[in-house]
XYZ file of C-alpha atoms in Angstrom:
117
model
C 30.798 -4.596 9.289
C 32.742 -7.201 11.186
C 30.239 -9.170 13.273
C 26.890 -8.503 11.570
C 25.418 -8.825 8.077
C 22.693 -6.951 6.229
C 20.906 -10.298 5.917
C 20.609 -10.786 9.683
C 19.550 -7.152 10.100
C 16.692 -7.640 7.631
C 15.653 -11.211 8.526
C 12.108 -11.549 9.832
C 10.030 -14.631 10.522
C 6.921 -12.433 10.337
C 7.911 -11.154 6.883
C 8.500 -14.712 5.683
C 5.208 -15.938 7.122
C 3.237 -13.059 5.576
C 5.145 -12.958 2.276
C 6.462 -9.437 2.882
C 9.603 -8.460 0.987
C 11.708 -6.732 3.633
C 14.440 -5.279 1.426
C 16.008 -1.953 2.441
C 16.629 0.892 0.017
C 20.247 1.906 -0.557
C 19.823 4.708 1.990
C 18.395 2.353 4.620
C 21.170 -0.191 3.936
C 23.710 2.589 4.473
C 21.987 3.478 7.752
C 22.250 -0.172 8.818
C 25.961 -0.151 8.033
C 26.412 2.964 10.156
C 24.484 1.354 13.019
C 26.745 -1.683 12.845
C 30.006 0.227 12.463
C 29.298 2.824 15.149
C 27.272 0.823 17.671
C 26.778 -2.914 17.177
C 30.316 -3.963 16.229
C 31.918 -1.826 18.988
C 29.412 -3.244 21.502
C 30.232 -6.800 20.383
C 33.965 -6.121 20.704
C 33.569 -4.689 24.192
C 31.181 -7.416 25.346
C 33.456 -10.179 24.072
C 30.631 -12.508 23.082
C 27.870 -12.644 20.464
C 25.013 -10.185 20.251
C 21.867 -11.378 18.488
C 19.557 -9.234 16.361
C 15.884 -9.922 17.071
C 14.683 -7.161 14.761
C 16.561 -4.713 12.566
C 15.297 -3.055 9.413
C 11.539 -3.203 8.835
C 9.775 -1.997 5.714
C 6.581 -0.071 6.481
C 4.371 -3.086 5.779
C 6.377 -5.287 8.158
C 6.558 -2.576 10.801
C 2.767 -2.307 10.727
C 2.385 -6.101 10.866
C 4.485 -6.336 14.048
C 2.769 -3.366 15.693
C 5.800 -1.062 15.480
C 5.576 2.676 16.060
C 4.440 4.593 12.966
C 7.706 6.560 12.771
C 9.991 3.807 14.090
C 13.723 4.129 13.487
C 13.524 0.490 12.280
C 11.858 1.782 9.091
C 14.906 3.945 8.369
C 17.399 1.165 9.099
C 18.599 3.079 12.146
C 17.480 0.670 14.909
C 17.919 -2.869 16.131
C 16.428 -4.906 18.950
C 19.244 -7.002 20.341
C 20.107 -9.367 23.165
C 22.828 -11.708 24.371
C 20.601 -14.776 24.816
C 22.174 -15.304 28.221
C 19.143 -14.099 30.168
C 21.053 -11.044 31.394
C 21.526 -8.021 29.151
C 22.690 -5.573 31.834
C 26.339 -5.585 30.750
C 25.293 -4.977 27.143
C 23.108 -2.064 28.257
C 26.021 -0.572 30.170
C 28.236 -0.774 27.080
C 25.553 0.705 24.804
C 25.086 3.657 27.150
C 28.655 4.719 26.339
C 28.248 4.375 22.562
C 26.458 6.768 20.183
C 22.686 6.395 20.195
C 19.480 8.351 19.679
C 17.292 5.836 21.501
C 18.240 3.202 24.043
C 15.342 1.267 25.557
C 15.320 -1.604 28.069
C 12.436 -3.605 26.582
C 10.163 -6.219 28.140
C 11.940 -6.115 31.498
C 15.330 -6.559 29.829
C 14.557 -9.446 27.489
C 15.998 -7.283 24.716
C 17.441 -3.817 24.167
C 16.274 -1.417 21.478
C 19.092 0.783 20.212
C 18.787 3.433 17.497
C 21.390 5.704 15.968
């Protein structure tokens, strides 16, 4: 894990506000590491600039609080919602299309990208 940390992949303003402990199990933490090593770090290297995690791992309670899908890959530590904060995520999407993924979604008209491994 070169460019991302478990802390940023589990950080949630909603969890803090609601007092939800959003701590992944060892299995989910391992899934997060795989997501970073196989997808997020390679995407960051190819993009050549930072990628920001809007949402990564979500415990079931947090996932429900944010209105996530009942069987979301976020719950397993296999998904992240990311963006470049430049206002244009098209290059990032193009890079992600060439990397391993199970889901790749252009969300909210491109404000962020959901990627799951």
